[in-house]
Amino acid sequence: MQFTTRTLKAKKNIALVAHDHLKTALLNWCKSNKEELSHHHLCGTGTTGTLIKNETGLEVKAMLSGPMGGDQQIGALIAEGKIDILIFFWDPLNAVPHDPDVKALLRLATVWNIPVATNQATANALVQSQIFTNEVTIDIPDYQRYLAERVK
Ligand SMILES: O=C(CO)COP(=O)(O)O
């Protein structure tokens, strides 16, 4: 795979997702980091996004609920380069019916090399890093070269 770069602007597109047992943890994290989050475009899966919007007053675009396709919607946005950071408190102790979608979302975040936090400690590290506040450049797969190679 050849790589190219993508610039993440200072004002980022941040996706917020939490499984049910982790929703309180993510809500509390959003409340603690409301000021930092307020500088960015926020979206989330249906329930998570709506709860954050209602409880913090932050503007959050709510996609579909995760089990109904929300993880897939966010994954598609990542593949299109429209999400810059994923904060996903997924549940390691309880099964969810849409596990393939969860894996797909985490997989695409890795494929497209976006910064991901899957727990509070890493979310804290991310919010304190320059990634959160500055324009940064990430390496991403060079899709045009990938396609050109496959069709020649
Ligand atoms: O299931 C989820 C992520 O996999 C989250 O969905 P909700 O935010 O709708 O609960």
CSV table of N, CA and C and ligand atoms in Angstrom, one decimal:
chain,number,residue,atom,x,y,z
A,1,MET,N,0.9,-1.2,0.0
A,1,MET,CA,0.0,0.0,0.0
A,1,MET,C,0.9,1.2,0.0
A,2,GLN,N,0.6,2.1,-0.9
A,2,GLN,CA,1.3,3.4,-0.9
A,2,GLN,C,0.4,4.4,0.0
A,3,PHE,N,1.1,5.4,0.5
A,3,PHE,CA,0.5,6.3,1.4
A,3,PHE,C,0.5,7.7,0.9
A,4,THR,N,-0.4,8.5,1.3
A,4,THR,CA,-0.4,9.9,1.0
A,4,THR,C,-0.7,10.6,2.4
A,5,THR,N,-1.0,11.9,2.3
A,5,THR,CA,-1.4,12.5,3.6
A,5,THR,C,-2.7,13.2,3.6
A,6,ARG,N,-3.3,13.4,4.7
A,6,ARG,CA,-4.5,14.2,4.8
A,6,ARG,C,-4.3,15.2,6.0
A,7,THR,N,-4.7,16.4,5.8
A,7,THR,CA,-4.6,17.4,6.8
A,7,THR,C,-5.9,17.5,7.6
A,8,LEU,N,-5.8,17.4,8.9
A,8,LEU,CA,-6.9,17.5,9.8
A,8,LEU,C,-6.9,19.0,10.3
A,9,LYS,N,-7.9,19.7,10.0
A,9,LYS,CA,-7.9,21.1,10.3
A,9,LYS,C,-8.0,21.3,11.9
A,10,ALA,N,-7.7,22.5,12.3
A,10,ALA,CA,-7.8,22.7,13.8
A,10,ALA,C,-9.2,22.4,14.3
A,11,LYS,N,-10.2,22.9,13.5
A,11,LYS,CA,-11.6,22.6,13.9
A,11,LYS,C,-11.9,21.2,13.3
A,12,LYS,N,-12.1,20.2,14.2
A,12,LYS,CA,-12.2,18.9,13.7
A,12,LYS,C,-13.6,18.3,13.7
A,13,ASN,N,-13.8,17.3,13.0
A,13,ASN,CA,-15.0,16.5,13.0
A,13,ASN,C,-14.8,15.3,13.9
A,14,ILE,N,-15.5,15.4,15.0
A,14,ILE,CA,-15.3,14.4,16.1
A,14,ILE,C,-16.5,13.5,16.2
A,15,ALA,N,-16.4,12.2,16.2
A,15,ALA,CA,-17.5,11.3,16.4
A,15,ALA,C,-17.4,10.7,17.8
A,16,LEU,N,-18.6,10.7,18.5
A,16,LEU,CA,-18.7,10.3,19.9
A,16,LEU,C,-19.6,9.1,19.9
A,17,VAL,N,-19.2,8.0,20.5
A,17,VAL,CA,-20.0,6.8,20.5
A,17,VAL,C,-19.7,6.1,21.8
A,18,ALA,N,-20.8,5.5,22.5
A,18,ALA,CA,-20.6,4.7,23.7
A,18,ALA,C,-21.6,3.6,23.7
A,19,HIS,N,-21.2,2.5,24.1
A,19,HIS,CA,-22.1,1.4,24.4
A,19,HIS,C,-22.9,1.7,25.7
A,20,ASP,N,-24.0,1.0,25.9
A,20,ASP,CA,-24.9,1.4,27.0
A,20,ASP,C,-24.2,1.5,28.4
A,21,HIS,N,-23.4,0.5,28.8
A,21,HIS,CA,-22.8,0.6,30.1
A,21,HIS,C,-21.7,1.6,30.2
A,22,LEU,N,-21.3,2.2,29.1
A,22,LEU,CA,-20.3,3.2,29.1
A,22,LEU,C,-20.8,4.6,28.8
A,23,LYS,N,-22.1,4.7,28.7
A,23,LYS,CA,-22.7,6.0,28.3
A,23,LYS,C,-22.5,7.1,29.4
A,24,THR,N,-22.6,6.7,30.6
A,24,THR,CA,-22.4,7.6,31.7
A,24,THR,C,-21.0,8.1,31.7
A,25,ALA,N,-20.0,7.2,31.5
A,25,ALA,CA,-18.6,7.5,31.5
A,25,ALA,C,-18.3,8.5,30.4
A,26,LEU,N,-18.9,8.3,29.2
A,26,LEU,CA,-18.7,9.2,28.1
A,26,LEU,C,-19.4,10.6,28.3
A,27,LEU,N,-20.6,10.5,28.9
A,27,LEU,CA,-21.3,11.8,29.2
A,27,LEU,C,-20.5,12.6,30.2
A,28,ASN,N,-20.0,11.9,31.2
A,28,ASN,CA,-19.2,12.7,32.2
A,28,ASN,C,-17.9,13.2,31.6
A,29,TRP,N,-17.3,12.4,30.7
A,29,TRP,CA,-16.1,12.9,30.0
A,29,TRP,C,-16.4,14.2,29.2
A,30,CYS,N,-17.5,14.1,28.5
A,30,CYS,CA,-17.9,15.3,27.7
A,30,CYS,C,-18.2,16.5,28.5
A,31,LYS,N,-18.8,16.3,29.7
A,31,LYS,CA,-19.1,17.4,30.6
A,31,LYS,C,-17.7,18.0,31.1
A,32,SER,N,-16.8,17.1,31.4
A,32,SER,CA,-15.5,17.6,31.9
A,32,SER,C,-14.7,18.3,30.8
A,33,ASN,N,-15.0,18.0,29.5
A,33,ASN,CA,-14.2,18.5,28.4
A,33,ASN,C,-15.1,19.4,27.5
A,34,LYS,N,-16.2,19.9,28.1
A,34,LYS,CA,-17.1,20.6,27.2
A,34,LYS,C,-16.5,21.8,26.5
A,35,GLU,N,-15.7,22.6,27.2
A,35,GLU,CA,-15.1,23.7,26.5
A,35,GLU,C,-14.2,23.3,25.3
A,36,GLU,N,-13.4,22.2,25.5
A,36,GLU,CA,-12.5,21.7,24.4
A,36,GLU,C,-13.4,21.2,23.3
A,37,LEU,N,-14.4,20.5,23.6
A,37,LEU,CA,-15.3,19.9,22.6
A,37,LEU,C,-16.0,21.0,21.8
A,38,SER,N,-16.4,22.1,22.5
A,38,SER,CA,-17.2,23.1,21.8
A,38,SER,C,-16.5,23.8,20.6
A,39,HIS,N,-15.2,23.6,20.5
A,39,HIS,CA,-14.5,24.2,19.3
A,39,HIS,C,-14.6,23.4,18.0
A,40,HIS,N,-15.3,22.2,18.1
A,40,HIS,CA,-15.3,21.3,17.0
A,40,HIS,C,-16.7,20.9,16.6
A,41,HIS,N,-16.7,20.3,15.4
A,41,HIS,CA,-18.0,19.7,14.9
A,41,HIS,C,-18.2,18.3,15.5
A,42,LEU,N,-19.3,18.1,16.1
A,42,LEU,CA,-19.5,16.8,16.8
A,42,LEU,C,-20.6,16.1,16.2
A,43,CYS,N,-20.4,14.8,16.1
A,43,CYS,CA,-21.5,13.9,15.7
A,43,CYS,C,-21.4,12.6,16.6
A,44,GLY,N,-22.5,11.8,16.6
A,44,GLY,CA,-22.5,10.6,17.4
A,44,GLY,C,-23.5,9.7,16.9
A,45,THR,N,-23.5,8.4,17.4
A,45,THR,CA,-24.5,7.5,17.2
A,45,THR,C,-25.8,8.0,17.9
A,46,GLY,N,-27.0,7.5,17.4
A,46,GLY,CA,-28.3,8.1,17.8
A,46,GLY,C,-28.5,8.4,19.3
A,47,THR,N,-28.3,7.3,20.1
A,47,THR,CA,-28.6,7.5,21.5
A,47,THR,C,-27.5,8.3,22.2
A,48,THR,N,-26.3,8.0,21.9
A,48,THR,CA,-25.1,8.7,22.5
A,48,THR,C,-25.2,10.2,22.1
A,49,GLY,N,-25.3,10.4,20.9
A,49,GLY,CA,-25.3,11.8,20.4
A,49,GLY,C,-26.4,12.6,21.0
A,50,THR,N,-27.6,12.0,21.1
A,50,THR,CA,-28.8,12.8,21.6
A,50,THR,C,-28.6,13.0,23.1
A,51,LEU,N,-28.1,12.0,23.8
A,51,LEU,CA,-27.9,12.2,25.3
A,51,LEU,C,-26.8,13.3,25.5
A,52,ILE,N,-25.7,13.3,24.7
A,52,ILE,CA,-24.7,14.3,25.0
A,52,ILE,C,-25.3,15.7,24.7
A,53,LYS,N,-26.0,15.8,23.6
A,53,LYS,CA,-26.6,17.1,23.2
A,53,LYS,C,-27.6,17.6,24.3
A,54,ASN,N,-28.4,16.7,24.8
A,54,ASN,CA,-29.4,17.0,25.8
A,54,ASN,C,-28.7,17.4,27.2
A,55,GLU,N,-27.7,16.7,27.5
A,55,GLU,CA,-27.1,16.8,28.9
A,55,GLU,C,-26.0,17.8,29.0
A,56,THR,N,-25.4,18.2,27.8
A,56,THR,CA,-24.3,19.1,27.9
A,56,THR,C,-24.6,20.5,27.2
A,57,GLY,N,-25.6,20.4,26.3
A,57,GLY,CA,-26.0,21.6,25.5
A,57,GLY,C,-25.0,21.8,24.3
A,58,LEU,N,-24.1,20.8,24.1
A,58,LEU,CA,-23.2,20.9,22.9
A,58,LEU,C,-24.0,20.6,21.7
A,59,GLU,N,-23.7,21.1,20.6
A,59,GLU,CA,-24.3,20.8,19.3
A,59,GLU,C,-23.8,19.5,18.8
A,60,VAL,N,-24.6,18.5,18.7
A,60,VAL,CA,-24.1,17.1,18.3
A,60,VAL,C,-25.1,16.6,17.2
A,61,LYS,N,-24.6,16.3,16.0
A,61,LYS,CA,-25.4,15.7,15.0
A,61,LYS,C,-25.6,14.2,15.3
A,62,ALA,N,-26.8,13.8,15.6
A,62,ALA,CA,-27.0,12.4,15.9
A,62,ALA,C,-27.4,11.6,14.7
A,63,MET,N,-26.6,10.5,14.4
A,63,MET,CA,-26.8,9.6,13.3
A,63,MET,C,-27.9,8.6,13.8
A,64,LEU,N,-28.0,7.5,13.1
A,64,LEU,CA,-28.9,6.4,13.6
A,64,LEU,C,-28.3,5.8,14.8
A,65,SER,N,-29.1,5.2,15.6
A,65,SER,CA,-28.7,4.4,16.8
A,65,SER,C,-27.7,3.3,16.3
A,66,GLY,N,-26.7,2.9,17.1
A,66,GLY,CA,-25.7,2.0,16.6
A,66,GLY,C,-26.3,0.7,16.1
A,67,PRO,N,-27.2,0.0,16.8
A,67,PRO,CA,-27.7,-1.3,16.3
A,67,PRO,C,-28.5,-1.1,15.0
A,68,MET,N,-29.0,0.1,14.8
A,68,MET,CA,-29.8,0.3,13.6
A,68,MET,C,-29.0,0.9,12.4
A,69,GLY,N,-27.7,0.9,12.5
A,69,GLY,CA,-26.9,1.4,11.4
A,69,GLY,C,-25.9,2.5,11.7
A,70,GLY,N,-26.0,3.1,12.9
A,70,GLY,CA,-25.2,4.3,13.2
A,70,GLY,C,-23.7,4.0,13.2
A,71,ASP,N,-23.2,2.9,13.6
A,71,ASP,CA,-21.8,2.6,13.5
A,71,ASP,C,-21.4,2.6,12.0
A,72,GLN,N,-22.2,2.0,11.2
A,72,GLN,CA,-21.9,2.0,9.8
A,72,GLN,C,-21.9,3.3,9.2
A,73,GLN,N,-22.8,4.2,9.6
A,73,GLN,CA,-22.8,5.6,9.0
A,73,GLN,C,-21.5,6.3,9.4
A,74,ILE,N,-21.1,6.1,10.6
A,74,ILE,CA,-19.8,6.8,11.0
A,74,ILE,C,-18.7,6.2,10.3
A,75,GLY,N,-18.7,4.9,10.2
A,75,GLY,CA,-17.6,4.2,9.4
A,75,GLY,C,-17.5,4.7,8.0
A,76,ALA,N,-18.7,4.9,7.4
A,76,ALA,CA,-18.7,5.4,6.0
A,76,ALA,C,-18.1,6.8,5.9
A,77,LEU,N,-18.4,7.6,6.9
A,77,LEU,CA,-17.9,9.0,7.0
A,77,LEU,C,-16.3,9.0,7.2
A,78,ILE,N,-15.9,8.0,8.0
A,78,ILE,CA,-14.4,7.9,8.1
A,78,ILE,C,-13.8,7.5,6.8
A,79,ALA,N,-14.4,6.6,6.1
A,79,ALA,CA,-13.8,6.1,4.8
A,79,ALA,C,-13.8,7.3,3.8
A,80,GLU,N,-14.7,8.2,3.9
A,80,GLU,CA,-14.8,9.4,3.0
A,80,GLU,C,-13.9,10.5,3.5
A,81,GLY,N,-13.2,10.4,4.6
A,81,GLY,CA,-12.3,11.4,5.1
A,81,GLY,C,-13.1,12.5,5.8
A,82,LYS,N,-14.3,12.2,6.3
A,82,LYS,CA,-15.1,13.3,6.9
A,82,LYS,C,-15.2,13.2,8.4
A,83,ILE,N,-14.5,12.3,9.0
A,83,ILE,CA,-14.3,12.2,10.5
A,83,ILE,C,-12.8,12.3,10.8
A,84,ASP,N,-12.5,13.1,11.7
A,84,ASP,CA,-11.0,13.3,12.1
A,84,ASP,C,-10.6,12.6,13.3
A,85,ILE,N,-11.6,12.5,14.3
A,85,ILE,CA,-11.2,11.8,15.5
A,85,ILE,C,-12.4,10.9,15.9
A,86,LEU,N,-12.2,9.7,16.4
A,86,LEU,CA,-13.2,8.9,16.9
A,86,LEU,C,-13.0,8.6,18.4
A,87,ILE,N,-14.0,8.9,19.2
A,87,ILE,CA,-14.0,8.6,20.6
A,87,ILE,C,-15.1,7.6,20.9
A,88,PHE,N,-14.7,6.4,21.1
A,88,PHE,CA,-15.7,5.3,21.1
A,88,PHE,C,-15.4,4.4,22.4
A,89,PHE,N,-16.2,4.6,23.4
A,89,PHE,CA,-16.2,3.8,24.6
A,89,PHE,C,-16.9,2.6,24.3
A,90,TRP,N,-16.3,1.6,23.7
A,90,TRP,CA,-17.0,0.3,23.5
A,90,TRP,C,-16.9,-0.6,24.7
A,91,ASP,N,-17.8,-1.5,24.8
A,91,ASP,CA,-17.9,-2.3,26.0
A,91,ASP,C,-17.2,-3.6,25.9
A,92,PRO,N,-16.1,-3.8,26.7
A,92,PRO,CA,-15.4,-5.1,26.5
A,92,PRO,C,-16.0,-6.2,27.4
A,93,LEU,N,-17.1,-5.9,28.1
A,93,LEU,CA,-17.6,-6.9,29.1
A,93,LEU,C,-19.0,-7.4,28.8
A,94,ASN,N,-19.6,-6.8,27.8
A,94,ASN,CA,-21.0,-7.2,27.4
A,94,ASN,C,-21.1,-7.3,25.9
A,95,ALA,N,-21.8,-8.3,25.4
A,95,ALA,CA,-22.0,-8.5,24.0
A,95,ALA,C,-23.0,-7.6,23.5
A,96,VAL,N,-22.9,-7.1,22.2
A,96,VAL,CA,-23.9,-6.3,21.6
A,96,VAL,C,-24.3,-7.0,20.3
A,97,PRO,N,-25.6,-6.8,19.9
A,97,PRO,CA,-26.1,-7.6,18.7
A,97,PRO,C,-25.4,-7.2,17.4
A,98,HIS,N,-24.8,-6.0,17.4
A,98,HIS,CA,-24.3,-5.5,16.1
A,98,HIS,C,-22.7,-5.5,16.2
A,99,ASP,N,-22.2,-6.6,16.8
A,99,ASP,CA,-20.7,-6.7,17.0
A,99,ASP,C,-20.0,-6.5,15.6
A,100,PRO,N,-20.5,-7.1,14.5
A,100,PRO,CA,-19.8,-6.9,13.2
A,100,PRO,C,-19.7,-5.4,12.9
A,101,ASP,N,-20.7,-4.7,13.2
A,101,ASP,CA,-20.7,-3.2,12.9
A,101,ASP,C,-19.6,-2.5,13.7
A,102,VAL,N,-19.6,-2.9,15.0
A,102,VAL,CA,-18.6,-2.3,15.9
A,102,VAL,C,-17.2,-2.6,15.4
A,103,LYS,N,-16.9,-3.9,15.0
A,103,LYS,CA,-15.6,-4.2,14.5
A,103,LYS,C,-15.3,-3.4,13.2
A,104,ALA,N,-16.3,-3.3,12.4
A,104,ALA,CA,-16.1,-2.6,11.1
A,104,ALA,C,-15.8,-1.1,11.3
A,105,LEU,N,-16.4,-0.5,12.3
A,105,LEU,CA,-16.1,0.9,12.6
A,105,LEU,C,-14.7,1.0,13.1
A,106,LEU,N,-14.3,0.2,14.0
A,106,LEU,CA,-12.9,0.2,14.6
A,106,LEU,C,-11.9,-0.1,13.5
A,107,ARG,N,-12.3,-1.0,12.6
A,107,ARG,CA,-11.4,-1.4,11.5
A,107,ARG,C,-11.2,-0.2,10.6
A,108,LEU,N,-12.2,0.5,10.2
A,108,LEU,CA,-12.1,1.6,9.2
A,108,LEU,C,-11.3,2.7,9.9
A,109,ALA,N,-11.5,2.9,11.2
A,109,ALA,CA,-10.7,4.0,11.8
A,109,ALA,C,-9.2,3.7,11.8
A,110,THR,N,-8.9,2.4,11.8
A,110,THR,CA,-7.5,2.0,11.7
A,110,THR,C,-7.0,2.1,10.3
A,111,VAL,N,-7.8,1.6,9.4
A,111,VAL,CA,-7.4,1.7,7.9
A,111,VAL,C,-7.1,3.1,7.6
A,112,TRP,N,-7.9,4.1,8.0
A,112,TRP,CA,-7.8,5.5,7.6
A,112,TRP,C,-6.9,6.3,8.6
A,113,ASN,N,-6.4,5.6,9.6
A,113,ASN,CA,-5.4,6.1,10.5
A,113,ASN,C,-5.8,7.4,11.3
A,114,ILE,N,-7.1,7.4,11.6
A,114,ILE,CA,-7.5,8.6,12.4
A,114,ILE,C,-7.3,8.3,13.9
A,115,PRO,N,-7.0,9.4,14.7
A,115,PRO,CA,-6.8,9.2,16.1
A,115,PRO,C,-8.1,8.6,16.7
A,116,VAL,N,-8.0,7.6,17.6
A,116,VAL,CA,-9.1,6.9,18.2
A,116,VAL,C,-8.8,6.8,19.7
A,117,ALA,N,-9.9,7.1,20.5
A,117,ALA,CA,-9.8,6.8,21.9
A,117,ALA,C,-10.9,5.8,22.3
A,118,THR,N,-10.5,4.7,22.9
A,118,THR,CA,-11.6,3.7,23.3
A,118,THR,C,-11.8,3.7,24.8
A,119,ASN,N,-11.1,4.5,25.5
A,119,ASN,CA,-11.4,4.6,26.9
A,119,ASN,C,-11.0,6.0,27.5
A,120,GLN,N,-11.4,6.2,28.7
A,120,GLN,CA,-11.3,7.5,29.3
A,120,GLN,C,-9.8,8.0,29.3
A,121,ALA,N,-8.9,7.1,29.7
A,121,ALA,CA,-7.5,7.6,29.8
A,121,ALA,C,-7.0,8.1,28.5
A,122,THR,N,-7.3,7.3,27.4
A,122,THR,CA,-6.8,7.7,26.1
A,122,THR,C,-7.6,9.0,25.6
A,123,ALA,N,-8.8,9.1,25.9
A,123,ALA,CA,-9.6,10.3,25.5
A,123,ALA,C,-9.0,11.5,26.2
A,124,ASN,N,-8.5,11.3,27.5
A,124,ASN,CA,-7.9,12.4,28.2
A,124,ASN,C,-6.6,12.8,27.5
A,125,ALA,N,-5.8,11.8,27.1
A,125,ALA,CA,-4.5,12.0,26.4
A,125,ALA,C,-4.8,12.8,25.1
A,126,LEU,N,-5.8,12.4,24.4
A,126,LEU,CA,-6.1,13.0,23.1
A,126,LEU,C,-6.5,14.4,23.3
A,127,VAL,N,-7.3,14.7,24.3
A,127,VAL,CA,-7.9,16.1,24.4
A,127,VAL,C,-6.7,17.0,24.9
A,128,GLN,N,-5.7,16.4,25.5
A,128,GLN,CA,-4.6,17.3,26.0
A,128,GLN,C,-3.5,17.4,24.9
A,129,SER,N,-3.6,16.7,23.8
A,129,SER,CA,-2.6,16.7,22.8
A,129,SER,C,-2.8,17.8,21.8
A,130,GLN,N,-1.8,18.1,21.0
A,130,GLN,CA,-1.9,19.1,20.0
A,130,GLN,C,-2.8,18.7,18.9
A,131,ILE,N,-3.1,17.4,18.8
A,131,ILE,CA,-4.0,16.8,17.8
A,131,ILE,C,-5.4,17.5,17.9
A,132,PHE,N,-5.7,17.7,19.2
A,132,PHE,CA,-7.1,18.3,19.5
A,132,PHE,C,-7.2,19.8,19.1
A,133,THR,N,-6.1,20.5,19.2
A,133,THR,CA,-6.2,21.9,19.0
A,133,THR,C,-5.6,22.5,17.7
A,134,ASN,N,-4.6,21.7,17.2
A,134,ASN,CA,-3.9,22.3,16.0
A,134,ASN,C,-4.3,21.6,14.8
A,135,GLU,N,-3.9,22.2,13.6
A,135,GLU,CA,-3.9,21.5,12.4
A,135,GLU,C,-2.8,20.4,12.4
A,136,VAL,N,-3.2,19.2,12.0
A,136,VAL,CA,-2.2,18.1,12.0
A,136,VAL,C,-2.3,17.3,10.7
A,137,THR,N,-1.2,16.7,10.3
A,137,THR,CA,-1.3,15.9,9.1
A,137,THR,C,-1.1,14.4,9.5
A,138,ILE,N,-2.0,13.6,8.9
A,138,ILE,CA,-1.8,12.1,9.1
A,138,ILE,C,-1.6,11.4,7.8
A,139,ASP,N,-0.9,10.3,7.9
A,139,ASP,CA,-0.7,9.4,6.7
A,139,ASP,C,-1.9,8.6,6.4
A,140,ILE,N,-2.4,8.6,5.2
A,140,ILE,CA,-3.5,7.7,4.9
A,140,ILE,C,-3.2,6.9,3.6
A,141,PRO,N,-3.9,5.8,3.4
A,141,PRO,CA,-3.7,5.0,2.2
A,141,PRO,C,-4.0,5.9,0.9
A,142,ASP,N,-3.1,5.8,-0.1
A,142,ASP,CA,-3.3,6.5,-1.3
A,142,ASP,C,-4.3,5.8,-2.2
A,143,TYR,N,-5.6,6.1,-2.0
A,143,TYR,CA,-6.6,5.4,-2.7
A,143,TYR,C,-6.5,5.4,-4.2
A,144,GLN,N,-6.2,6.5,-4.8
A,144,GLN,CA,-6.1,6.7,-6.2
A,144,GLN,C,-5.0,5.7,-6.8
A,145,ARG,N,-3.9,5.6,-6.1
A,145,ARG,CA,-2.8,4.7,-6.6
A,145,ARG,C,-3.2,3.3,-6.3
A,146,TYR,N,-3.9,3.0,-5.2
A,146,TYR,CA,-4.4,1.7,-5.0
A,146,TYR,C,-5.4,1.2,-6.1
A,147,LEU,N,-6.3,2.1,-6.5
A,147,LEU,CA,-7.2,1.8,-7.5
A,147,LEU,C,-6.5,1.6,-8.9
A,148,ALA,N,-5.6,2.5,-9.2
A,148,ALA,CA,-4.9,2.5,-10.5
A,148,ALA,C,-4.2,1.2,-10.6
A,149,GLU,N,-3.6,0.7,-9.5
A,149,GLU,CA,-2.8,-0.5,-9.5
A,149,GLU,C,-3.7,-1.7,-9.8
A,150,ARG,N,-5.0,-1.7,-9.2
A,150,ARG,CA,-5.9,-2.8,-9.3
A,150,ARG,C,-6.5,-2.9,-10.7
A,151,VAL,N,-6.7,-1.8,-11.4
A,151,VAL,CA,-7.4,-1.8,-12.7
A,151,VAL,C,-6.5,-1.9,-13.9
A,152,LYS,N,-5.2,-1.8,-13.7
A,152,LYS,CA,-4.3,-1.8,-14.9
A,152,LYS,C,-4.1,-3.2,-15.5
B,1,LIG,O1,-24.3,0.9,19.7
B,1,LIG,C1,-23.6,1.8,19.6
B,1,LIG,C2,-22.2,1.7,19.1
B,1,LIG,O2,-21.8,0.4,18.7
B,1,LIG,C3,-24.0,3.1,20.1
B,1,LIG,O3,-25.3,3.4,19.7
B,1,LIG,P1,-26.3,4.3,20.5
B,1,LIG,O4,-25.5,5.6,20.7
B,1,LIG,O5,-27.5,4.6,19.6
B,1,LIG,O6,-26.6,3.6,21.8
